[in-house]
Amino acid sequence: MWKRTGERALPGLSGHDDQGPPQGGEGGACVPRREQRRTCIATREVREPDELIRFAVSPQGDVVPDLKERLPGRGAWVSARRDAVEAALRRKAFARAFKASVNAPTDLADRIEADLAIDLRQALALANKAGCVVTGFHKVEGAIASGDVVVLIHAAEAAADGRRKLAQALRRCLGDGAETIPVIDFLSGDDLDLALGRSRVIHAALVAGAGSRGFLERWRRLCVFRGSIAMSDAPHEEERSPDDNEPAGL
């Protein structure tokens, strides 16, 4: 059983909440939780919920990230950046937010980054199942020529020559628009093999589709957390199919 800690939050802008998962309404119907802007407990920035990470307290008193915002009990919100999480730890902001003595692991930011990377690999697997992934140098080159590519992926150990040739193919097809195509090269070949159920994947690409939108959103979230792109510069998905699959979070 998850426990509630502290007093009930006041309505309005807040860095914490007292809401768990959506509760059953009349006739047992699930009543969606109303979204509202939240204040980061570390920086006091006021942001939309998708720009923050919610934290909850486990039955053992540990602070845990609630990436899917589904854990019950009181929640505390931190801007979805590594530096903000580290600031919350330094300032002991979690204990103040939960109004209780809680255990906030010193490696909390590392755990979040690892979970976000897992979420990204799961999203790649779902995109593959949806038929949105092509692999192999020549198939990727062909997809680029057709103008369908929305993400280009290289294994971390991919040779510079292959990267250069595919970058040139993008520029030939899209001109200056090639700069708008995300190029992801921090996943290892083993990560790609595991996500795609194939062996020795070095180059891959995602083509337009619902699976690719989900992957891009998770890539954006990981990059923002790492600080490799600014939150204000990060592309958001404006449209999402209600049938899009969601990778499991923490």
PDB file of C-alpha atoms in Angstrom:
ATOM      1  CA  MET A   1       0.000   0.000   0.000  1.00  0.00           C
ATOM      2  CA  TRP A   2       1.238   3.472  -0.870  1.00  0.00           C
ATOM      3  CA  LYS A   3       0.780   6.050   1.844  1.00  0.00           C
ATOM      4  CA  ARG A   4      -0.193   9.696   1.813  1.00  0.00           C
ATOM      5  CA  THR A   5       2.230  12.040   3.519  1.00  0.00           C
ATOM      6  CA  GLY A   6       1.610  15.492   4.904  1.00  0.00           C
ATOM      7  CA  GLU A   7      -1.426  17.690   4.660  1.00  0.00           C
ATOM      8  CA  ARG A   8      -3.757  18.167   1.763  1.00  0.00           C
ATOM      9  CA  ALA A   9      -2.447  20.615  -0.849  1.00  0.00           C
ATOM     10  CA  LEU A  10      -4.220  23.921  -1.341  1.00  0.00           C
ATOM     11  CA  PRO A  11      -5.856  24.443  -4.740  1.00  0.00           C
ATOM     12  CA  GLY A  12      -4.098  26.530  -7.368  1.00  0.00           C
ATOM     13  CA  LEU A  13      -0.451  26.629  -8.386  1.00  0.00           C
ATOM     14  CA  SER A  14       1.570  24.269  -6.271  1.00  0.00           C
ATOM     15  CA  GLY A  15       4.765  22.244  -6.260  1.00  0.00           C
ATOM     16  CA  HIS A  16       2.903  19.336  -4.708  1.00  0.00           C
ATOM     17  CA  ASP A  17      -0.459  17.642  -4.980  1.00  0.00           C
ATOM     18  CA  ASP A  18      -2.581  15.238  -3.044  1.00  0.00           C
ATOM     19  CA  GLN A  19      -3.915  13.361  -6.013  1.00  0.00           C
ATOM     20  CA  GLY A  20      -3.331   9.754  -6.879  1.00  0.00           C
ATOM     21  CA  PRO A  21      -4.639   7.985  -9.970  1.00  0.00           C
ATOM     22  CA  PRO A  22      -8.051   9.035 -11.359  1.00  0.00           C
ATOM     23  CA  GLN A  23     -10.792   7.933  -8.975  1.00  0.00           C
ATOM     24  CA  GLY A  24     -14.000   6.169  -9.830  1.00  0.00           C
ATOM     25  CA  GLY A  25     -16.944   8.487 -10.393  1.00  0.00           C
ATOM     26  CA  GLU A  26     -20.662   7.869 -10.548  1.00  0.00           C
ATOM     27  CA  GLY A  27     -21.384   4.308 -11.577  1.00  0.00           C
ATOM     28  CA  GLY A  28     -17.704   3.391 -11.223  1.00  0.00           C
ATOM     29  CA  ALA A  29     -16.676   5.523 -14.200  1.00  0.00           C
ATOM     30  CA  CYS A  30     -13.114   6.789 -14.219  1.00  0.00           C
ATOM     31  CA  VAL A  31     -12.984  10.549 -13.792  1.00  0.00           C
ATOM     32  CA  PRO A  32      -9.919  12.090 -15.492  1.00  0.00           C
ATOM     33  CA  ARG A  33      -7.758  14.253 -13.281  1.00  0.00           C
ATOM     34  CA  ARG A  34      -7.857  17.930 -14.233  1.00  0.00           C
ATOM     35  CA  GLU A  35      -4.399  19.090 -15.339  1.00  0.00           C
ATOM     36  CA  GLN A  36      -3.073  22.310 -13.866  1.00  0.00           C
ATOM     37  CA  ARG A  37       0.237  24.132 -13.953  1.00  0.00           C
ATOM     38  CA  ARG A  38       2.658  23.220 -11.193  1.00  0.00           C
ATOM     39  CA  THR A  39       5.555  24.907  -9.428  1.00  0.00           C
ATOM     40  CA  CYS A  40       8.933  23.171  -9.356  1.00  0.00           C
ATOM     41  CA  ILE A  41       9.915  22.603  -5.711  1.00  0.00           C
ATOM     42  CA  ALA A  42      13.587  23.285  -6.563  1.00  0.00           C
ATOM     43  CA  THR A  43      13.513  26.302  -8.889  1.00  0.00           C
ATOM     44  CA  ARG A  44       9.996  27.684  -8.236  1.00  0.00           C
ATOM     45  CA  GLU A  45       9.399  27.738 -12.002  1.00  0.00           C
ATOM     46  CA  VAL A  46       5.722  27.416 -12.940  1.00  0.00           C
ATOM     47  CA  ARG A  47       5.296  24.932 -15.788  1.00  0.00           C
ATOM     48  CA  GLU A  48       2.851  22.589 -17.477  1.00  0.00           C
ATOM     49  CA  PRO A  49       2.842  19.042 -16.039  1.00  0.00           C
ATOM     50  CA  ASP A  50       4.540  17.593 -19.144  1.00  0.00           C
ATOM     51  CA  GLU A  51       7.532  19.848 -18.451  1.00  0.00           C
ATOM     52  CA  LEU A  52       8.017  18.444 -14.961  1.00  0.00           C
ATOM     53  CA  ILE A  53       8.547  15.094 -13.279  1.00  0.00           C
ATOM     54  CA  ARG A  54       6.206  14.004 -10.522  1.00  0.00           C
ATOM     55  CA  PHE A  55       7.657  12.265  -7.451  1.00  0.00           C
ATOM     56  CA  ALA A  56       5.874  10.151  -4.880  1.00  0.00           C
ATOM     57  CA  VAL A  57       6.851   8.448  -1.613  1.00  0.00           C
ATOM     58  CA  SER A  58       6.983   4.653  -1.409  1.00  0.00           C
ATOM     59  CA  PRO A  59       5.644   2.717   1.585  1.00  0.00           C
ATOM     60  CA  GLN A  60       9.265   2.481   2.758  1.00  0.00           C
ATOM     61  CA  GLY A  61       9.594   6.271   2.751  1.00  0.00           C
ATOM     62  CA  ASP A  62      11.726   6.491  -0.405  1.00  0.00           C
ATOM     63  CA  VAL A  63      11.268   9.294  -2.939  1.00  0.00           C
ATOM     64  CA  VAL A  64      10.607   7.702  -6.347  1.00  0.00           C
ATOM     65  CA  PRO A  65      10.009   9.280  -9.767  1.00  0.00           C
ATOM     66  CA  ASP A  66       6.472   8.806 -11.058  1.00  0.00           C
ATOM     67  CA  LEU A  67       7.164   9.196 -14.785  1.00  0.00           C
ATOM     68  CA  LYS A  68       3.631   8.156 -15.773  1.00  0.00           C
ATOM     69  CA  GLU A  69       1.974  10.204 -13.002  1.00  0.00           C
ATOM     70  CA  ARG A  70       0.004   7.208 -11.811  1.00  0.00           C
ATOM     71  CA  LEU A  71       1.251   6.526  -8.279  1.00  0.00           C
ATOM     72  CA  PRO A  72      -1.214   7.307  -5.487  1.00  0.00           C
ATOM     73  CA  GLY A  73      -0.746   9.771  -2.696  1.00  0.00           C
ATOM     74  CA  ARG A  74       0.775  13.205  -2.428  1.00  0.00           C
ATOM     75  CA  GLY A  75       3.132  14.209  -5.236  1.00  0.00           C
ATOM     76  CA  ALA A  76       5.957  16.712  -5.589  1.00  0.00           C
ATOM     77  CA  TRP A  77       6.954  18.232  -8.932  1.00  0.00           C
ATOM     78  CA  VAL A  78      10.414  19.089 -10.250  1.00  0.00           C
ATOM     79  CA  SER A  79      11.364  20.600 -13.605  1.00  0.00           C
ATOM     80  CA  ALA A  80      12.265  17.737 -15.945  1.00  0.00           C
ATOM     81  CA  ARG A  81      15.984  18.519 -15.986  1.00  0.00           C
ATOM     82  CA  ARG A  82      18.915  16.839 -14.267  1.00  0.00           C
ATOM     83  CA  ASP A  83      20.133  20.108 -12.727  1.00  0.00           C
ATOM     84  CA  ALA A  84      16.705  20.765 -11.194  1.00  0.00           C
ATOM     85  CA  VAL A  85      16.567  17.283  -9.621  1.00  0.00           C
ATOM     86  CA  GLU A  86      20.085  17.723  -8.242  1.00  0.00           C
ATOM     87  CA  ALA A  87      19.102  21.138  -6.849  1.00  0.00           C
ATOM     88  CA  ALA A  88      16.069  19.604  -5.136  1.00  0.00           C
ATOM     89  CA  LEU A  89      18.371  17.070  -3.467  1.00  0.00           C
ATOM     90  CA  ARG A  90      20.884  19.695  -2.332  1.00  0.00           C
ATOM     91  CA  ARG A  91      18.166  21.923  -0.903  1.00  0.00           C
ATOM     92  CA  LYS A  92      16.316  19.032   0.781  1.00  0.00           C
ATOM     93  CA  ALA A  93      13.226  20.206  -1.059  1.00  0.00           C
ATOM     94  CA  PHE A  94      11.546  16.783  -1.029  1.00  0.00           C
ATOM     95  CA  ALA A  95      11.244  16.690   2.767  1.00  0.00           C
ATOM     96  CA  ARG A  96       9.669  20.156   2.746  1.00  0.00           C
ATOM     97  CA  ALA A  97       7.304  19.288  -0.096  1.00  0.00           C
ATOM     98  CA  PHE A  98       6.113  16.048   1.501  1.00  0.00           C
ATOM     99  CA  LYS A  99       6.161  17.556   5.033  1.00  0.00           C
ATOM    100  CA  ALA A 100       7.784  14.353   6.245  1.00  0.00           C
ATOM    101  CA  SER A 101      11.137  12.701   6.760  1.00  0.00           C
ATOM    102  CA  VAL A 102      11.781  10.938   3.451  1.00  0.00           C
ATOM    103  CA  ASN A 103      14.752   9.205   1.871  1.00  0.00           C
ATOM    104  CA  ALA A 104      15.817  10.900  -1.367  1.00  0.00           C
ATOM    105  CA  PRO A 105      18.599   8.778  -2.939  1.00  0.00           C
ATOM    106  CA  THR A 106      21.713  10.740  -3.890  1.00  0.00           C
ATOM    107  CA  ASP A 107      21.741   9.023  -7.303  1.00  0.00           C
ATOM    108  CA  LEU A 108      18.120   9.967  -8.036  1.00  0.00           C
ATOM    109  CA  ALA A 109      19.035  11.902 -11.207  1.00  0.00           C
ATOM    110  CA  ASP A 110      21.022   8.931 -12.536  1.00  0.00           C
ATOM    111  CA  ARG A 111      18.062   6.620 -11.900  1.00  0.00           C
ATOM    112  CA  ILE A 112      15.713   8.954 -13.761  1.00  0.00           C
ATOM    113  CA  GLU A 113      18.040   9.200 -16.754  1.00  0.00           C
ATOM    114  CA  ALA A 114      18.353   5.398 -16.868  1.00  0.00           C
ATOM    115  CA  ASP A 115      14.541   5.040 -16.726  1.00  0.00           C
ATOM    116  CA  LEU A 116      14.091   7.610 -19.510  1.00  0.00           C
ATOM    117  CA  ALA A 117      16.621   5.732 -21.662  1.00  0.00           C
ATOM    118  CA  ILE A 118      14.704   2.492 -21.079  1.00  0.00           C
ATOM    119  CA  ASP A 119      11.490   4.285 -22.004  1.00  0.00           C
ATOM    120  CA  LEU A 120      13.125   5.451 -25.248  1.00  0.00           C
ATOM    121  CA  ARG A 121      14.204   1.925 -26.176  1.00  0.00           C
ATOM    122  CA  GLN A 122      10.705   0.645 -25.445  1.00  0.00           C
ATOM    123  CA  ALA A 123       9.274   3.363 -27.685  1.00  0.00           C
ATOM    124  CA  LEU A 124      11.646   2.280 -30.462  1.00  0.00           C
ATOM    125  CA  ALA A 125      10.423  -1.302 -30.089  1.00  0.00           C
ATOM    126  CA  LEU A 126       6.803  -0.131 -30.353  1.00  0.00           C
ATOM    127  CA  ALA A 127       7.605   1.984 -33.399  1.00  0.00           C
ATOM    128  CA  ASN A 128       9.168  -1.099 -34.984  1.00  0.00           C
ATOM    129  CA  LYS A 129       6.048  -3.156 -34.288  1.00  0.00           C
ATOM    130  CA  ALA A 130       4.004  -0.390 -35.894  1.00  0.00           C
ATOM    131  CA  GLY A 131       6.068  -0.707 -39.071  1.00  0.00           C
ATOM    132  CA  CYS A 132       7.764   2.682 -38.688  1.00  0.00           C
ATOM    133  CA  VAL A 133      11.399   1.477 -38.597  1.00  0.00           C
ATOM    134  CA  VAL A 134      13.760   0.552 -41.436  1.00  0.00           C
ATOM    135  CA  THR A 135      17.237  -0.836 -40.822  1.00  0.00           C
ATOM    136  CA  GLY A 136      20.369  -1.355 -42.856  1.00  0.00           C
ATOM    137  CA  PHE A 137      22.426   1.255 -44.701  1.00  0.00           C
ATOM    138  CA  HIS A 138      20.841   0.811 -48.136  1.00  0.00           C
ATOM    139  CA  LYS A 139      17.259   0.639 -46.844  1.00  0.00           C
ATOM    140  CA  VAL A 140      17.816   3.761 -44.777  1.00  0.00           C
ATOM    141  CA  GLU A 141      19.334   5.494 -47.793  1.00  0.00           C
ATOM    142  CA  GLY A 142      16.282   4.527 -49.853  1.00  0.00           C
ATOM    143  CA  ALA A 143      13.885   5.820 -47.191  1.00  0.00           C
ATOM    144  CA  ILE A 144      15.777   9.111 -47.144  1.00  0.00           C
ATOM    145  CA  ALA A 145      15.507   9.392 -50.932  1.00  0.00           C
ATOM    146  CA  SER A 146      11.743   8.871 -50.707  1.00  0.00           C
ATOM    147  CA  GLY A 147      11.440  11.760 -48.245  1.00  0.00           C
ATOM    148  CA  ASP A 148       9.772   9.649 -45.561  1.00  0.00           C
ATOM    149  CA  VAL A 149      12.437   9.749 -42.830  1.00  0.00           C
ATOM    150  CA  VAL A 150      11.644  11.675 -39.628  1.00  0.00           C
ATOM    151  CA  VAL A 151      14.470  10.307 -37.434  1.00  0.00           C
ATOM    152  CA  LEU A 152      17.899   8.967 -38.351  1.00  0.00           C
ATOM    153  CA  ILE A 153      19.594   6.565 -35.923  1.00  0.00           C
ATOM    154  CA  HIS A 154      23.219   5.428 -35.816  1.00  0.00           C
ATOM    155  CA  ALA A 155      24.602   2.943 -33.319  1.00  0.00           C
ATOM    156  CA  ALA A 156      27.102   4.625 -31.005  1.00  0.00           C
ATOM    157  CA  GLU A 157      29.881   2.554 -32.593  1.00  0.00           C
ATOM    158  CA  ALA A 158      28.848   3.293 -36.207  1.00  0.00           C
ATOM    159  CA  ALA A 159      31.745   4.226 -38.494  1.00  0.00           C
ATOM    160  CA  ALA A 160      32.182   7.872 -39.463  1.00  0.00           C
ATOM    161  CA  ASP A 161      32.008   7.015 -43.175  1.00  0.00           C
ATOM    162  CA  GLY A 162      28.488   5.574 -42.941  1.00  0.00           C
ATOM    163  CA  ARG A 163      27.287   8.520 -40.876  1.00  0.00           C
ATOM    164  CA  ARG A 164      28.741  10.973 -43.385  1.00  0.00           C
ATOM    165  CA  LYS A 165      27.166   9.278 -46.403  1.00  0.00           C
ATOM    166  CA  LEU A 166      23.701   9.221 -44.844  1.00  0.00           C
ATOM    167  CA  ALA A 167      24.055  12.850 -43.777  1.00  0.00           C
ATOM    168  CA  GLN A 168      24.899  13.701 -47.385  1.00  0.00           C
ATOM    169  CA  ALA A 169      21.839  11.760 -48.559  1.00  0.00           C
ATOM    170  CA  LEU A 170      19.672  13.822 -46.207  1.00  0.00           C
ATOM    171  CA  ARG A 171      21.111  17.078 -47.525  1.00  0.00           C
ATOM    172  CA  ARG A 172      20.583  16.005 -51.142  1.00  0.00           C
ATOM    173  CA  CYS A 173      16.949  15.200 -50.437  1.00  0.00           C
ATOM    174  CA  LEU A 174      16.014  17.975 -48.024  1.00  0.00           C
ATOM    175  CA  GLY A 175      18.596  20.717 -48.464  1.00  0.00           C
ATOM    176  CA  ASP A 176      18.565  23.013 -45.442  1.00  0.00           C
ATOM    177  CA  GLY A 177      15.610  21.000 -44.124  1.00  0.00           C
ATOM    178  CA  ALA A 178      18.038  18.186 -43.262  1.00  0.00           C
ATOM    179  CA  GLU A 179      18.893  20.130 -40.107  1.00  0.00           C
ATOM    180  CA  THR A 180      15.358  19.502 -38.817  1.00  0.00           C
ATOM    181  CA  ILE A 181      15.770  15.707 -38.819  1.00  0.00           C
ATOM    182  CA  PRO A 182      16.932  14.439 -35.404  1.00  0.00           C
ATOM    183  CA  VAL A 183      20.057  12.272 -35.597  1.00  0.00           C
ATOM    184  CA  ILE A 184      20.330   9.927 -32.605  1.00  0.00           C
ATOM    185  CA  ASP A 185      23.685   8.250 -32.019  1.00  0.00           C
ATOM    186  CA  PHE A 186      23.916   7.469 -28.302  1.00  0.00           C
ATOM    187  CA  LEU A 187      22.230   4.037 -28.391  1.00  0.00           C
ATOM    188  CA  SER A 188      24.636   1.122 -28.643  1.00  0.00           C
ATOM    189  CA  GLY A 189      24.332  -1.574 -31.259  1.00  0.00           C
ATOM    190  CA  ASP A 190      23.253  -3.969 -28.507  1.00  0.00           C
ATOM    191  CA  ASP A 191      20.492  -1.533 -27.479  1.00  0.00           C
ATOM    192  CA  LEU A 192      19.255  -1.343 -31.072  1.00  0.00           C
ATOM    193  CA  ASP A 193      19.438  -5.123 -31.504  1.00  0.00           C
ATOM    194  CA  LEU A 194      17.393  -5.643 -28.333  1.00  0.00           C
ATOM    195  CA  ALA A 195      14.769  -3.031 -29.195  1.00  0.00           C
ATOM    196  CA  LEU A 196      14.351  -4.129 -32.807  1.00  0.00           C
ATOM    197  CA  GLY A 197      14.742  -7.892 -32.371  1.00  0.00           C
ATOM    198  CA  ARG A 198      17.498  -8.023 -34.986  1.00  0.00           C
ATOM    199  CA  SER A 199      21.241  -8.532 -34.927  1.00  0.00           C
ATOM    200  CA  ARG A 200      24.027  -6.121 -35.834  1.00  0.00           C
ATOM    201  CA  VAL A 201      21.885  -3.033 -36.384  1.00  0.00           C
ATOM    202  CA  ILE A 202      24.167  -0.092 -37.165  1.00  0.00           C
ATOM    203  CA  HIS A 203      21.933   2.311 -39.105  1.00  0.00           C
ATOM    204  CA  ALA A 204      18.171   2.729 -38.773  1.00  0.00           C
ATOM    205  CA  ALA A 205      15.524   5.303 -39.536  1.00  0.00           C
ATOM    206  CA  LEU A 206      11.967   6.040 -38.477  1.00  0.00           C
ATOM    207  CA  VAL A 207       9.378   7.014 -41.041  1.00  0.00           C
ATOM    208  CA  ALA A 208       6.258   9.059 -40.381  1.00  0.00           C
ATOM    209  CA  GLY A 209       3.616   7.349 -38.236  1.00  0.00           C
ATOM    210  CA  ALA A 210       2.100   7.148 -34.767  1.00  0.00           C
ATOM    211  CA  GLY A 211       4.989   5.023 -33.464  1.00  0.00           C
ATOM    212  CA  SER A 212       7.498   7.618 -34.586  1.00  0.00           C
ATOM    213  CA  ARG A 213       5.610  10.396 -32.812  1.00  0.00           C
ATOM    214  CA  GLY A 214       5.782   8.482 -29.546  1.00  0.00           C
ATOM    215  CA  PHE A 215       9.500   7.835 -30.021  1.00  0.00           C
ATOM    216  CA  LEU A 216      10.199  11.507 -30.760  1.00  0.00           C
ATOM    217  CA  GLU A 217       8.386  12.631 -27.631  1.00  0.00           C
ATOM    218  CA  ARG A 218      10.466  10.298 -25.466  1.00  0.00           C
ATOM    219  CA  TRP A 219      13.673  11.340 -27.216  1.00  0.00           C
ATOM    220  CA  ARG A 220      12.749  14.971 -26.516  1.00  0.00           C
ATOM    221  CA  ARG A 221      12.130  14.230 -22.843  1.00  0.00           C
ATOM    222  CA  LEU A 222      15.483  12.462 -22.420  1.00  0.00           C
ATOM    223  CA  CYS A 223      17.388  15.242 -24.218  1.00  0.00           C
ATOM    224  CA  VAL A 224      15.743  17.931 -22.100  1.00  0.00           C
ATOM    225  CA  PHE A 225      16.614  16.018 -18.931  1.00  0.00           C
ATOM    226  CA  ARG A 226      20.238  15.672 -20.022  1.00  0.00           C
ATOM    227  CA  GLY A 227      20.393  19.353 -20.946  1.00  0.00           C
ATOM    228  CA  SER A 228      21.409  18.663 -24.558  1.00  0.00           C
ATOM    229  CA  ILE A 229      18.447  20.750 -25.744  1.00  0.00           C
ATOM    230  CA  ALA A 230      16.660  23.544 -23.930  1.00  0.00           C
ATOM    231  CA  MET A 231      13.110  22.905 -22.773  1.00  0.00           C
ATOM    232  CA  SER A 232      11.927  25.941 -24.749  1.00  0.00           C
ATOM    233  CA  ASP A 233      13.602  24.602 -27.919  1.00  0.00           C
ATOM    234  CA  ALA A 234      12.343  21.041 -27.608  1.00  0.00           C
ATOM    235  CA  PRO A 235       9.826  20.006 -30.259  1.00  0.00           C
ATOM    236  CA  HIS A 236       6.480  18.857 -28.866  1.00  0.00           C
ATOM    237  CA  GLU A 237       4.075  16.494 -30.569  1.00  0.00           C
ATOM    238  CA  GLU A 238       0.976  18.531 -31.359  1.00  0.00           C
ATOM    239  CA  GLU A 239      -1.100  15.578 -32.420  1.00  0.00           C
ATOM    240  CA  ARG A 240      -1.246  12.092 -31.007  1.00  0.00           C
ATOM    241  CA  SER A 241      -3.524   9.282 -31.972  1.00  0.00           C
ATOM    242  CA  PRO A 242      -5.635   7.979 -29.085  1.00  0.00           C
ATOM    243  CA  ASP A 243      -4.551   4.502 -30.133  1.00  0.00           C
ATOM    244  CA  ASP A 244      -0.819   5.211 -29.721  1.00  0.00           C
ATOM    245  CA  ASN A 245       0.824   2.635 -27.495  1.00  0.00           C
ATOM    246  CA  GLU A 246       2.594   3.897 -24.404  1.00  0.00           C
ATOM    247  CA  PRO A 247       5.816   2.251 -23.218  1.00  0.00           C
ATOM    248  CA  ALA A 248       5.754   1.312 -19.565  1.00  0.00           C
ATOM    249  CA  GLY A 249       7.294   3.870 -17.245  1.00  0.00           C
ATOM    250  CA  LEU A 250       8.436   3.716 -13.674  1.00  0.00           C
TER     251      LEU A 250
END
